[in-house]
Structures are given as structure tokens and as C-alpha cells.
């Protein structure tokens, strides 16, 4: 029997949440090899052509499960046509899909709407002038970006858990230290450090002097951080200094961090490091358009040929090769990462080596637990569907479909991430999420040693979920790291690291 998926309590076609049942629509009839096979076969026989308007009226009366099966197959067919440059067929698929999706419908209709938009955007990039003209007035303000991040923090437990875990690890690592310096690589949420200030003020030996260096590309965000944290520190009587650095992470000048001798240094990175993988794409992965085109459709075609039970197994297991290093492998030079021709980008290499050179006592990293950084757009789409289906399922289980906050976070956060994963390439594609199996060797080769989280840390994180009524979420330990899941679907990972010379 397959394991439960995204909240499923039965078999793949049993009693499941809607998004689980619809993901099974990627299945074809056994023995079929064509992307246009059942249930897509029904739509392919229609006389629908671009511009002819709505197809047969019964399409709007389809049951949710039937509509979901059609959407998944149509998305797969459309992605295949887009990846192979078949604009005419892709356009016909998009026309079919447009009659089935809705940004305020059920989970499958909503997520399909954003993947459809991403596929269309990828097609339009074949005409750069047209693409630029259609997107020239689009873009979000700083206030919009802050707002959507606040909504994400409010609606999901992921950031709350990451902050609790990070703070507890810092408290344990900095016990007895007189001067603590924290470098926050994505400094936008004061709540994390307000909680830490309150915990430090309760230390039996008294609070240390705390210095936080906050990095963000928007000055307004850092000004708000400085104001709220300084106010809280003054209220608690804690010596405090905030060092704002307005920059994008890839342009960070490490001299500006102001790390001084005698400071116990901790580094916090929340959903940020993966963006650095964008800057050496072609050098790193040997990317070539021809190679990508050849491999683009293999992954989805293999999925579409599976039977339902096999698909359930597939959705539960990551098809990537696993990596199982020792808990704390032998000491390596940080330069060894750069010395390996198969390991990642020089930008990531130089950045991690610079962090290692700061001799941090602790580094805590939170990242998306999914592989959205493949060369093949088909592979990225299939993995992104699985990942974002779980996130949309989370919202479906907690908020009404008409919720304004739900619509905003789906459109302004998840929709934009999906578009970046699907429609962009090269340095423009910054949402390069990777799993622990790739981050672990990257950090170890850069000279960092893993620090397992304490039982107390896991216990407190679990209590947070229970006390806030976050049903369906859970935390599991994996290779000394913590993975935050929606039911059995891993979504985010938190790992702790140290400069190897620390005992």
C-alpha cells in the first residue's frame, strides 16, 4: 500500500484531500505511450481551436476528480510542447486548459492556473520584445514584498519553526559567551530576534552584548528591523547593536560585516542561499540548450506511463540519487570544493569559503526541501508540482477559497516562484531549491561540520506545532538535521553547522 500523500488517508484513489486525488491524474492507461492518451484523449478529439471560445458545455460540469485528471495531462502535454518549441500545439493545450483552471477554484484549478501562466511566459520569451512589452508595467513594491512575507509567516508554521530551531541552537551554542554576533543573511522578520532577546535576558549568567548584522536589499526593511529590535533591547536592558547592510547577497562585501576578534559568531540563513546557485549556471552544470531539449520530455513521459500504484510510490520517493555521508566526515579544506570540477558554482564556493573564513561557532541554514534546480524544465515542473501541490493543499485545509490572504500568497509568492522555476533560465532563474542530499556535501566540502540538533530543540519545535493547532504538519529528524513536513511530504529543512576547528 502506498504511503499517504499530501494528507491522503487511503490509497492513491481512496479517501484523500482533493490535490492528492488529482495528482493521480498524471497516470495513463497501462500500455499507453502517448501524452494525448486518456483522459486527455477525450479533449484531443474536440474541434477546439485557438479563438473558438468555450468547448462543449459539459466541461464546466465535470467533477473535480475528472477535471483534475484532464488538467494534469494537459499540463504535461503543454510542458512537453513548450520544452520542444512546438508553439502551435502548446497554444492549443493552453486554450483547453484555460477553460478548466481558476485562481479561486479548487486546489488543482488554482495550482494549474499558475503553472499555465508560467508555461505561457516561457513561450513568450521566444519573442523578447513582446515579452518585455507585456511585463513592462508589472512588478511589486517593497511594501508588497514585505506584506506577502508577513502573510507567509502568519499562515504557515515553517518560518516560526525555523526561527525557534535557529534560536534554540544559538542559545545552546552561545552559553557563557559575553559578546555574541549574529549575521542574518535574510534580515526581514523582527519576531525572530525579539524572541531571542527575550530568551537571552533570562539567562542565569545574564545576557551577553548582542550584535546583529542584518543583510537585505531594501533599506526600509532594515530600518524597521533596527527600530523594533533596538526598542526591545532597551526595554530588556540588553546591550545591543544593529549593523544594517543594504545589498543583495551575491554582492555582499564580507569586510562590511565587521566581525571582530573575541566575538562568538553565529550565521543565520533562511531561504536565501539557493539564490547564489544562479550565477554560474552554465559553467557549473554544463548546460547547453540542445542537451536540455533532448532530455526535457523523458521525465514526464516516464511518469505518464506509470500505473496508479507505481505513481503513488513515485510521488512518495525522490528519484534523485541519495547521499549518505558520515555524521561528521574528516576535515576538509574549504578550497577542496573549488578543486572538484563536478561540484557546484564558483559563486557558491567563494561565498561558503568566505563564511568559513569568519570561523563561525554556529551556522543554521533553512532551505526548501525539494530539487527545483535541474537542467530539464520537464523535471523541474514535475518536482515543483509535487512541492507546491502540498503548499496549496495546506491552504485548502485551513482557509476558505475566497480568502484574500490566500489569494495574495498564492499569486504573489507561490505563483512568482513557480514562474521563476518554469519560465526562467541562467542567472534569471534564482529559485534553485535543492535538497539536503546536495547541501550536506556542499557544506562539508567547504570545511563545515554538521551539528545534530538537541532533543530539547526537536521537542520545543513539536510543542509549537501542537500549541498552535497546526494539524497535518510534523517534524522529522534526518541525518542530524530537521525536516518540516506536511503529513509525509518534506517541504523545508533546517541544518546546523560549525567551523571545524571548534570542538
mmCIF file of N, CA and C in Angstrom, residues 65-193:
data_model
loop_
_atom_site.group_PDB
_atom_site.id
_atom_site.type_symbol
_atom_site.label_atom_id
_atom_site.label_comp_id
_atom_site.label_asym_id
_atom_site.label_seq_id
_atom_site.Cartn_x
_atom_site.Cartn_y
_atom_site.Cartn_z
ATOM 1 N N UNK A 65 -12.573 15.470 -9.643
ATOM 2 C CA UNK A 65 -11.558 14.463 -9.956
ATOM 3 C C UNK A 65 -11.306 14.378 -11.455
ATOM 4 N N UNK A 66 -12.388 14.376 -12.253
ATOM 5 C CA UNK A 66 -12.249 14.291 -13.702
ATOM 6 C C UNK A 66 -11.503 15.506 -14.249
ATOM 7 N N UNK A 67 -11.893 16.670 -13.768
ATOM 8 C CA UNK A 67 -11.230 17.897 -14.219
ATOM 9 C C UNK A 67 -9.751 17.878 -13.855
ATOM 10 N N UNK A 68 -9.453 17.372 -12.656
ATOM 11 C CA UNK A 68 -8.057 17.298 -12.238
ATOM 12 C C UNK A 68 -7.236 16.386 -13.113
ATOM 13 N N UNK A 69 -7.799 15.209 -13.476
ATOM 14 C CA UNK A 69 -7.082 14.288 -14.358
ATOM 15 C C UNK A 69 -6.761 14.960 -15.689
ATOM 16 N N UNK A 70 -7.760 15.652 -16.240
ATOM 17 C CA UNK A 70 -7.546 16.337 -17.521
ATOM 18 C C UNK A 70 -6.483 17.428 -17.397
ATOM 19 N N UNK A 71 -6.547 18.184 -16.303
ATOM 20 C CA UNK A 71 -5.586 19.277 -16.129
ATOM 21 C C UNK A 71 -4.153 18.767 -16.053
ATOM 22 N N UNK A 72 -3.931 17.710 -15.276
ATOM 23 C CA UNK A 72 -2.578 17.180 -15.139
ATOM 24 C C UNK A 72 -2.042 16.705 -16.485
ATOM 25 N N UNK A 73 -2.872 15.989 -17.229
ATOM 26 C CA UNK A 73 -2.435 15.500 -18.539
ATOM 27 C C UNK A 73 -2.207 16.643 -19.525
ATOM 28 N N UNK A 74 -3.097 17.638 -19.492
ATOM 29 C CA UNK A 74 -2.915 18.793 -20.367
ATOM 30 C C UNK A 74 -1.654 19.571 -20.008
ATOM 31 N N UNK A 75 -1.394 19.725 -18.720
ATOM 32 C CA UNK A 75 -0.167 20.411 -18.308
ATOM 33 C C UNK A 75 1.069 19.654 -18.785
ATOM 34 N N UNK A 76 1.038 18.325 -18.659
ATOM 35 C CA UNK A 76 2.165 17.522 -19.112
ATOM 36 C C UNK A 76 2.374 17.670 -20.609
ATOM 37 N N UNK A 77 1.270 17.614 -21.380
ATOM 38 C CA UNK A 77 1.373 17.760 -22.831
ATOM 39 C C UNK A 77 1.864 19.155 -23.205
ATOM 40 N N UNK A 78 1.316 20.163 -22.544
ATOM 41 C CA UNK A 78 1.713 21.545 -22.835
ATOM 42 C C UNK A 78 3.182 21.771 -22.506
ATOM 43 N N UNK A 79 3.624 21.261 -21.350
ATOM 44 C CA UNK A 79 5.029 21.416 -20.965
ATOM 45 C C UNK A 79 5.947 20.756 -21.990
ATOM 46 N N UNK A 80 5.542 19.597 -22.486
ATOM 47 C CA UNK A 80 6.337 18.892 -23.487
ATOM 48 C C UNK A 80 6.445 19.712 -24.770
ATOM 49 N N UNK A 81 5.328 20.293 -25.201
ATOM 50 C CA UNK A 81 5.337 21.115 -26.421
ATOM 51 C C UNK A 81 6.177 22.381 -26.221
ATOM 52 N N UNK A 82 6.032 23.017 -25.066
ATOM 53 C CA UNK A 82 6.807 24.233 -24.793
ATOM 54 C C UNK A 82 8.297 23.916 -24.768
ATOM 55 N N UNK A 83 8.676 22.823 -24.084
ATOM 56 C CA UNK A 83 10.088 22.459 -23.973
ATOM 57 C C UNK A 83 10.705 22.168 -25.328
ATOM 58 N N UNK A 84 9.911 21.645 -26.254
ATOM 59 C CA UNK A 84 10.428 21.285 -27.568
ATOM 60 C C UNK A 84 10.149 22.342 -28.628
ATOM 61 N N UNK A 85 9.655 23.496 -28.200
ATOM 62 C CA UNK A 85 9.485 24.615 -29.120
ATOM 63 C C UNK A 85 8.305 24.484 -30.061
ATOM 64 N N UNK A 86 7.344 23.612 -29.746
ATOM 65 C CA UNK A 86 6.172 23.428 -30.600
ATOM 66 C C UNK A 86 5.086 24.403 -30.142
ATOM 67 N N UNK A 87 5.180 25.631 -30.634
ATOM 68 C CA UNK A 87 4.331 26.711 -30.149
ATOM 69 C C UNK A 87 2.859 26.484 -30.491
ATOM 70 N N UNK A 88 2.582 25.993 -31.699
ATOM 71 C CA UNK A 88 1.194 25.827 -32.116
ATOM 72 C C UNK A 88 0.452 24.826 -31.227
ATOM 73 N N UNK A 89 1.055 23.670 -31.003
ATOM 74 C CA UNK A 89 0.407 22.673 -30.150
ATOM 75 C C UNK A 89 0.325 23.138 -28.697
ATOM 76 N N UNK A 90 1.375 23.837 -28.232
ATOM 77 C CA UNK A 90 1.350 24.372 -26.870
ATOM 78 C C UNK A 90 0.197 25.363 -26.717
ATOM 79 N N UNK A 91 -0.018 26.178 -27.729
ATOM 80 C CA UNK A 91 -1.083 27.167 -27.696
ATOM 81 C C UNK A 91 -2.462 26.499 -27.621
ATOM 82 N N UNK A 92 -2.643 25.396 -28.347
ATOM 83 C CA UNK A 92 -3.913 24.668 -28.300
ATOM 84 C C UNK A 92 -4.122 24.070 -26.905
ATOM 85 N N UNK A 93 -3.054 23.523 -26.321
ATOM 86 C CA UNK A 93 -3.154 22.999 -24.953
ATOM 87 C C UNK A 93 -3.553 24.092 -23.973
ATOM 88 N N UNK A 94 -2.942 25.261 -24.119
ATOM 89 C CA UNK A 94 -3.250 26.372 -23.217
ATOM 90 C C UNK A 94 -4.708 26.798 -23.361
ATOM 91 N N UNK A 95 -5.214 26.732 -24.588
ATOM 92 C CA UNK A 95 -6.624 27.080 -24.805
ATOM 93 C C UNK A 95 -7.540 26.095 -24.092
ATOM 94 N N UNK A 96 -7.241 24.809 -24.190
ATOM 95 C CA UNK A 96 -8.018 23.808 -23.461
ATOM 96 C C UNK A 96 -7.945 24.071 -21.949
ATOM 97 N N UNK A 97 -6.727 24.288 -21.451
ATOM 98 C CA UNK A 97 -6.520 24.462 -20.010
ATOM 99 C C UNK A 97 -7.280 25.674 -19.483
ATOM 100 N N UNK A 98 -7.350 26.732 -20.300
ATOM 101 C CA UNK A 98 -7.972 27.982 -19.840
ATOM 102 C C UNK A 98 -9.431 27.795 -19.436
ATOM 103 N N UNK A 99 -10.085 26.758 -19.980
ATOM 104 C CA UNK A 99 -11.488 26.516 -19.644
ATOM 105 C C UNK A 99 -11.647 25.666 -18.390
ATOM 106 N N UNK A 100 -10.538 25.195 -17.855
ATOM 107 C CA UNK A 100 -10.595 24.304 -16.696
ATOM 108 C C UNK A 100 -10.011 24.918 -15.424
ATOM 109 N N UNK A 101 -9.119 25.902 -15.569
ATOM 110 C CA UNK A 101 -8.427 26.455 -14.395
ATOM 111 C C UNK A 101 -9.183 27.645 -13.836
ATOM 112 N N UNK A 102 -8.864 27.971 -12.582
ATOM 113 C CA UNK A 102 -9.422 29.158 -11.937
ATOM 114 C C UNK A 102 -8.561 29.495 -10.734
ATOM 115 N N UNK A 103 -8.115 30.753 -10.598
ATOM 116 C CA UNK A 103 -7.285 31.132 -9.446
ATOM 117 C C UNK A 103 -8.057 31.169 -8.133
ATOM 118 N N UNK A 104 -9.380 31.010 -8.189
ATOM 119 C CA UNK A 104 -10.165 30.939 -6.947
ATOM 120 C C UNK A 104 -11.031 29.679 -6.896
ATOM 121 N N UNK A 105 -10.617 28.640 -7.638
ATOM 122 C CA UNK A 105 -11.336 27.373 -7.635
ATOM 123 C C UNK A 105 -10.779 26.420 -6.607
ATOM 124 N N UNK A 106 -10.845 25.100 -6.925
ATOM 125 C CA UNK A 106 -10.273 24.122 -6.004
ATOM 126 C C UNK A 106 -8.754 24.111 -6.142
ATOM 127 N N UNK A 107 -8.086 23.304 -5.328
ATOM 128 C CA UNK A 107 -6.619 23.334 -5.281
ATOM 129 C C UNK A 107 -5.982 23.076 -6.640
ATOM 130 N N UNK A 108 -6.532 22.070 -7.373
ATOM 131 C CA UNK A 108 -5.929 21.738 -8.661
ATOM 132 C C UNK A 108 -6.138 22.849 -9.673
ATOM 133 N N UNK A 109 -7.319 23.452 -9.669
ATOM 134 C CA UNK A 109 -7.568 24.566 -10.584
ATOM 135 C C UNK A 109 -6.628 25.738 -10.289
ATOM 136 N N UNK A 110 -6.385 25.987 -9.019
ATOM 137 C CA UNK A 110 -5.547 27.121 -8.631
ATOM 138 C C UNK A 110 -4.089 26.896 -9.018
ATOM 139 N N UNK A 111 -3.560 25.719 -8.660
ATOM 140 C CA UNK A 111 -2.149 25.489 -8.951
ATOM 141 C C UNK A 111 -1.918 25.378 -10.456
ATOM 142 N N UNK A 112 -2.887 24.783 -11.179
ATOM 143 C CA UNK A 112 -2.752 24.678 -12.634
ATOM 144 C C UNK A 112 -2.759 26.056 -13.288
ATOM 145 N N UNK A 113 -3.509 27.000 -12.711
ATOM 146 C CA UNK A 113 -3.541 28.356 -13.261
ATOM 147 C C UNK A 113 -2.149 28.981 -13.249
ATOM 148 N N UNK A 114 -1.400 28.753 -12.178
ATOM 149 C CA UNK A 114 -0.079 29.371 -12.076
ATOM 150 C C UNK A 114 0.970 28.634 -12.911
ATOM 151 N N UNK A 115 0.857 27.326 -13.029
ATOM 152 C CA UNK A 115 1.766 26.609 -13.919
ATOM 153 C C UNK A 115 1.478 26.945 -15.379
ATOM 154 N N UNK A 116 0.211 27.157 -15.709
ATOM 155 C CA UNK A 116 -0.155 27.561 -17.072
ATOM 156 C C UNK A 116 0.432 28.929 -17.397
ATOM 157 N N UNK A 117 0.299 29.849 -16.450
ATOM 158 C CA UNK A 117 0.868 31.186 -16.647
ATOM 159 C C UNK A 117 2.381 31.113 -16.830
ATOM 160 N N UNK A 118 3.032 30.236 -16.070
ATOM 161 C CA UNK A 118 4.488 30.087 -16.178
ATOM 162 C C UNK A 118 4.884 29.514 -17.539
ATOM 163 N N UNK A 119 4.142 28.528 -18.021
ATOM 164 C CA UNK A 119 4.438 27.941 -19.333
ATOM 165 C C UNK A 119 4.237 28.967 -20.443
ATOM 166 N N UNK A 120 3.162 29.754 -20.342
ATOM 167 C CA UNK A 120 2.919 30.801 -21.335
ATOM 168 C C UNK A 120 4.032 31.835 -21.313
ATOM 169 N N UNK A 121 4.502 32.178 -20.125
ATOM 170 C CA UNK A 121 5.583 33.154 -20.003
ATOM 171 C C UNK A 121 6.865 32.622 -20.637
ATOM 172 N N UNK A 122 7.125 31.328 -20.454
ATOM 173 C CA UNK A 122 8.308 30.731 -21.085
ATOM 174 C C UNK A 122 8.202 30.791 -22.610
ATOM 175 N N UNK A 123 7.004 30.535 -23.138
ATOM 176 C CA UNK A 123 6.796 30.636 -24.587
ATOM 177 C C UNK A 123 7.043 32.055 -25.081
ATOM 178 N N UNK A 124 6.501 33.026 -24.350
ATOM 179 C CA UNK A 124 6.610 34.425 -24.780
ATOM 180 C C UNK A 124 8.051 34.916 -24.828
ATOM 181 N N UNK A 125 8.927 34.277 -24.045
ATOM 182 C CA UNK A 125 10.330 34.713 -24.045
ATOM 183 C C UNK A 125 11.004 34.429 -25.373
ATOM 184 N N UNK A 126 10.337 33.645 -26.238
ATOM 185 C CA UNK A 126 10.843 33.464 -27.600
ATOM 186 C C UNK A 126 10.720 34.725 -28.434
ATOM 187 N N UNK A 127 9.881 35.650 -27.967
ATOM 188 C CA UNK A 127 9.725 36.960 -28.593
ATOM 189 C C UNK A 127 10.067 38.019 -27.543
ATOM 190 N N UNK A 128 11.346 38.322 -27.356
ATOM 191 C CA UNK A 128 11.786 39.204 -26.253
ATOM 192 C C UNK A 128 11.080 40.550 -26.219
ATOM 193 N N UNK A 129 10.872 41.150 -27.391
ATOM 194 C CA UNK A 129 10.213 42.455 -27.419
ATOM 195 C C UNK A 129 8.796 42.385 -26.909
ATOM 196 N N UNK A 130 8.053 41.372 -27.362
ATOM 197 C CA UNK A 130 6.684 41.180 -26.912
ATOM 198 C C UNK A 130 6.641 40.891 -25.417
ATOM 199 N N UNK A 131 7.567 40.051 -24.955
ATOM 200 C CA UNK A 131 7.602 39.703 -23.531
ATOM 201 C C UNK A 131 7.874 40.922 -22.668
ATOM 202 N N UNK A 132 8.841 41.730 -23.091
ATOM 203 C CA UNK A 132 9.159 42.930 -22.309
ATOM 204 C C UNK A 132 7.999 43.913 -22.304
ATOM 205 N N UNK A 133 7.319 44.042 -23.448
ATOM 206 C CA UNK A 133 6.200 44.984 -23.539
ATOM 207 C C UNK A 133 5.057 44.567 -22.612
ATOM 208 N N UNK A 134 4.777 43.284 -22.566
ATOM 209 C CA UNK A 134 3.683 42.795 -21.735
ATOM 210 C C UNK A 134 4.006 42.839 -20.247
ATOM 211 N N UNK A 135 5.300 42.873 -19.908
ATOM 212 C CA UNK A 135 5.700 42.859 -18.498
ATOM 213 C C UNK A 135 6.301 44.172 -18.023
ATOM 214 N N UNK A 136 6.275 45.194 -18.882
ATOM 215 C CA UNK A 136 6.968 46.445 -18.559
ATOM 216 C C UNK A 136 6.378 47.166 -17.358
ATOM 217 N N UNK A 137 5.077 47.012 -17.128
ATOM 218 C CA UNK A 137 4.448 47.723 -16.010
ATOM 219 C C UNK A 137 4.224 46.820 -14.805
ATOM 220 N N UNK A 138 4.653 45.570 -14.907
ATOM 221 C CA UNK A 138 4.473 44.646 -13.782
ATOM 222 C C UNK A 138 5.621 44.791 -12.800
ATOM 223 N N UNK A 139 5.429 44.268 -11.620
ATOM 224 C CA UNK A 139 6.461 44.357 -10.588
ATOM 225 C C UNK A 139 5.827 44.737 -9.270
ATOM 226 N N UNK A 140 6.429 44.277 -8.206
ATOM 227 C CA UNK A 140 5.868 44.541 -6.879
ATOM 228 C C UNK A 140 6.696 45.596 -6.158
ATOM 229 N N UNK A 141 6.037 46.326 -5.286
ATOM 230 C CA UNK A 141 6.720 47.331 -4.470
ATOM 231 C C UNK A 141 7.344 46.660 -3.259
ATOM 232 N N UNK A 142 8.194 47.412 -2.570
ATOM 233 C CA UNK A 142 8.813 46.903 -1.346
ATOM 234 C C UNK A 142 7.731 46.565 -0.321
ATOM 235 N N UNK A 143 6.713 47.416 -0.230
ATOM 236 C CA UNK A 143 5.643 47.166 0.737
ATOM 237 C C UNK A 143 4.880 45.891 0.402
ATOM 238 N N UNK A 144 4.709 45.607 -0.898
ATOM 239 C CA UNK A 144 4.040 44.365 -1.304
ATOM 240 C C UNK A 144 4.867 43.150 -0.912
ATOM 241 N N UNK A 145 6.182 43.231 -1.111
ATOM 242 C CA UNK A 145 7.066 42.121 -0.758
ATOM 243 C C UNK A 145 7.045 41.858 0.742
ATOM 244 N N UNK A 146 7.089 42.935 1.530
ATOM 245 C CA UNK A 146 7.023 42.783 2.991
ATOM 246 C C UNK A 146 5.693 42.164 3.392
ATOM 247 N N UNK A 147 4.610 42.657 2.768
ATOM 248 C CA UNK A 147 3.270 42.171 3.101
ATOM 249 C C UNK A 147 3.138 40.672 2.853
ATOM 250 N N UNK A 148 3.604 40.197 1.686
ATOM 251 C CA UNK A 148 3.418 38.782 1.360
ATOM 252 C C UNK A 148 4.284 37.892 2.245
ATOM 253 N N UNK A 149 5.448 38.384 2.646
ATOM 254 C CA UNK A 149 6.284 37.627 3.580
ATOM 255 C C UNK A 149 5.626 37.550 4.961
ATOM 256 N N UNK A 150 4.970 38.622 5.356
ATOM 257 C CA UNK A 150 4.255 38.618 6.636
ATOM 258 C C UNK A 150 3.100 37.624 6.592
ATOM 259 N N UNK A 151 2.415 37.562 5.451
ATOM 260 C CA UNK A 151 1.307 36.612 5.313
ATOM 261 C C UNK A 151 1.829 35.180 5.375
ATOM 262 N N UNK A 152 2.958 34.926 4.714
ATOM 263 C CA UNK A 152 3.564 33.589 4.752
ATOM 264 C C UNK A 152 3.919 33.209 6.187
ATOM 265 N N UNK A 153 4.498 34.150 6.911
ATOM 266 C CA UNK A 153 4.850 33.921 8.319
ATOM 267 C C UNK A 153 3.608 33.624 9.146
ATOM 268 N N UNK A 154 2.524 34.329 8.851
ATOM 269 C CA UNK A 154 1.288 34.198 9.631
ATOM 270 C C UNK A 154 0.555 32.884 9.331
ATOM 271 N N UNK A 155 0.441 32.512 8.065
ATOM 272 C CA UNK A 155 -0.423 31.395 7.674
ATOM 273 C C UNK A 155 0.227 30.026 7.830
ATOM 274 N N UNK A 156 1.547 29.971 7.698
ATOM 275 C CA UNK A 156 2.249 28.696 7.758
ATOM 276 C C UNK A 156 3.150 28.645 8.997
ATOM 277 N N UNK A 157 3.449 27.444 9.476
ATOM 278 C CA UNK A 157 4.357 27.328 10.625
ATOM 279 C C UNK A 157 5.829 27.260 10.240
ATOM 280 N N UNK A 158 6.146 27.260 8.942
ATOM 281 C CA UNK A 158 7.515 26.967 8.504
ATOM 282 C C UNK A 158 8.537 27.961 9.047
ATOM 283 N N UNK A 159 8.266 29.267 8.886
ATOM 284 C CA UNK A 159 9.221 30.268 9.379
ATOM 285 C C UNK A 159 9.253 30.286 10.900
ATOM 286 N N UNK A 160 8.105 30.131 11.535
ATOM 287 C CA UNK A 160 8.076 30.094 13.003
ATOM 288 C C UNK A 160 8.967 28.959 13.512
ATOM 289 N N UNK A 161 8.840 27.794 12.891
ATOM 290 C CA UNK A 161 9.652 26.641 13.298
ATOM 291 C C UNK A 161 11.128 26.896 13.028
ATOM 292 N N UNK A 162 11.439 27.447 11.860
ATOM 293 C CA UNK A 162 12.836 27.736 11.524
ATOM 294 C C UNK A 162 13.447 28.698 12.535
ATOM 295 N N UNK A 163 12.682 29.713 12.937
ATOM 296 C CA UNK A 163 13.184 30.692 13.897
ATOM 297 C C UNK A 163 13.369 30.074 15.281
ATOM 298 N N UNK A 164 12.409 29.275 15.724
ATOM 299 C CA UNK A 164 12.522 28.628 17.033
ATOM 300 C C UNK A 164 13.736 27.707 17.066
ATOM 301 N N UNK A 165 13.885 26.893 16.030
ATOM 302 C CA UNK A 165 15.014 25.955 15.964
ATOM 303 C C UNK A 165 16.343 26.709 15.928
ATOM 304 N N UNK A 166 16.414 27.749 15.102
ATOM 305 C CA UNK A 166 17.641 28.548 14.990
ATOM 306 C C UNK A 166 17.990 29.197 16.328
ATOM 307 N N UNK A 167 17.008 29.800 16.964
ATOM 308 C CA UNK A 167 17.261 30.495 18.238
ATOM 309 C C UNK A 167 17.700 29.539 19.337
ATOM 310 N N UNK A 168 17.063 28.365 19.411
ATOM 311 C CA UNK A 168 17.460 27.389 20.430
ATOM 312 C C UNK A 168 18.886 26.903 20.184
ATOM 313 N N UNK A 169 19.238 26.693 18.920
ATOM 314 C CA UNK A 169 20.607 26.278 18.602
ATOM 315 C C UNK A 169 21.606 27.363 18.990
ATOM 316 N N UNK A 170 21.243 28.631 18.762
ATOM 317 C CA UNK A 170 22.117 29.748 19.141
ATOM 318 C C UNK A 170 22.262 29.818 20.657
ATOM 319 N N UNK A 171 21.166 29.692 21.383
ATOM 320 C CA UNK A 171 21.220 29.740 22.850
ATOM 321 C C UNK A 171 22.119 28.648 23.410
ATOM 322 N N UNK A 172 22.011 27.440 22.847
ATOM 323 C CA UNK A 172 22.836 26.334 23.326
ATOM 324 C C UNK A 172 24.306 26.538 22.974
ATOM 325 N N UNK A 173 24.564 27.025 21.755
ATOM 326 C CA UNK A 173 25.954 27.206 21.318
ATOM 327 C C UNK A 173 26.639 28.373 22.009
ATOM 328 N N UNK A 174 25.867 29.397 22.398
ATOM 329 C CA UNK A 174 26.446 30.619 22.952
ATOM 330 C C UNK A 174 26.393 30.674 24.476
ATOM 331 N N UNK A 175 26.138 29.554 25.102
ATOM 332 C CA UNK A 175 26.086 29.528 26.562
ATOM 333 C C UNK A 175 27.415 29.999 27.154
ATOM 334 N N UNK A 176 27.358 30.985 28.039
ATOM 335 C CA UNK A 176 28.557 31.510 28.697
ATOM 336 C C UNK A 176 29.289 32.584 27.912
ATOM 337 N N UNK A 177 28.918 32.835 26.652
ATOM 338 C CA UNK A 177 29.598 33.858 25.845
ATOM 339 C C UNK A 177 29.189 35.259 26.299
ATOM 340 N N UNK A 178 30.157 36.178 26.287
ATOM 341 C CA UNK A 178 29.911 37.550 26.733
ATOM 342 C C UNK A 178 29.515 38.480 25.588
ATOM 343 N N UNK A 179 30.046 38.194 24.392
ATOM 344 C CA UNK A 179 29.734 39.021 23.214
ATOM 345 C C UNK A 179 29.312 38.094 22.083
ATOM 346 N N UNK A 180 28.077 38.245 21.634
ATOM 347 C CA UNK A 180 27.531 37.390 20.581
ATOM 348 C C UNK A 180 27.219 38.251 19.355
ATOM 349 N N UNK A 181 27.710 37.791 18.202
ATOM 350 C CA UNK A 181 27.474 38.493 16.938
ATOM 351 C C UNK A 181 26.719 37.536 16.003
ATOM 352 N N UNK A 182 25.549 37.966 15.557
ATOM 353 C CA UNK A 182 24.750 37.163 14.625
ATOM 354 C C UNK A 182 24.712 37.856 13.275
ATOM 355 N N UNK A 183 25.048 37.128 12.223
ATOM 356 C CA UNK A 183 24.930 37.634 10.853
ATOM 357 C C UNK A 183 23.684 36.996 10.244
ATOM 358 N N UNK A 184 22.696 37.836 9.945
ATOM 359 C CA UNK A 184 21.418 37.385 9.392
ATOM 360 C C UNK A 184 21.440 37.649 7.885
ATOM 361 N N UNK A 185 21.532 36.569 7.096
ATOM 362 C CA UNK A 185 21.689 36.712 5.646
ATOM 363 C C UNK A 185 20.402 37.110 4.935
ATOM 364 N N UNK A 186 19.272 37.022 5.634
ATOM 365 C CA UNK A 186 17.998 37.450 5.036
ATOM 366 C C UNK A 186 17.169 38.110 6.130
ATOM 367 N N UNK A 187 17.527 39.328 6.434
ATOM 368 C CA UNK A 187 17.014 40.017 7.625
ATOM 369 C C UNK A 187 15.740 40.790 7.295
ATOM 370 N N UNK A 188 14.577 40.195 7.628
ATOM 371 C CA UNK A 188 13.334 40.904 7.331
ATOM 372 C C UNK A 188 12.260 40.727 8.405
ATOM 373 N N UNK A 189 12.435 39.747 9.317
ATOM 374 C CA UNK A 189 11.386 39.479 10.305
ATOM 375 C C UNK A 189 11.900 39.730 11.719
ATOM 376 N N UNK A 190 11.489 40.843 12.352
ATOM 377 C CA UNK A 190 11.959 41.160 13.712
ATOM 378 C C UNK A 190 11.553 40.127 14.753
ATOM 379 N N UNK A 191 10.455 39.416 14.527
ATOM 380 C CA UNK A 191 9.933 38.490 15.530
ATOM 381 C C UNK A 191 10.968 37.453 15.965
ATOM 382 N N UNK A 192 11.801 37.003 15.018
ATOM 383 C CA UNK A 192 12.807 36.001 15.364
ATOM 384 C C UNK A 192 13.758 36.516 16.432
ATOM 385 N N UNK A 193 14.296 37.698 16.210
ATOM 386 C CA UNK A 193 15.334 38.210 17.111
ATOM 387 C C UNK A 193 14.742 38.827 18.365
#
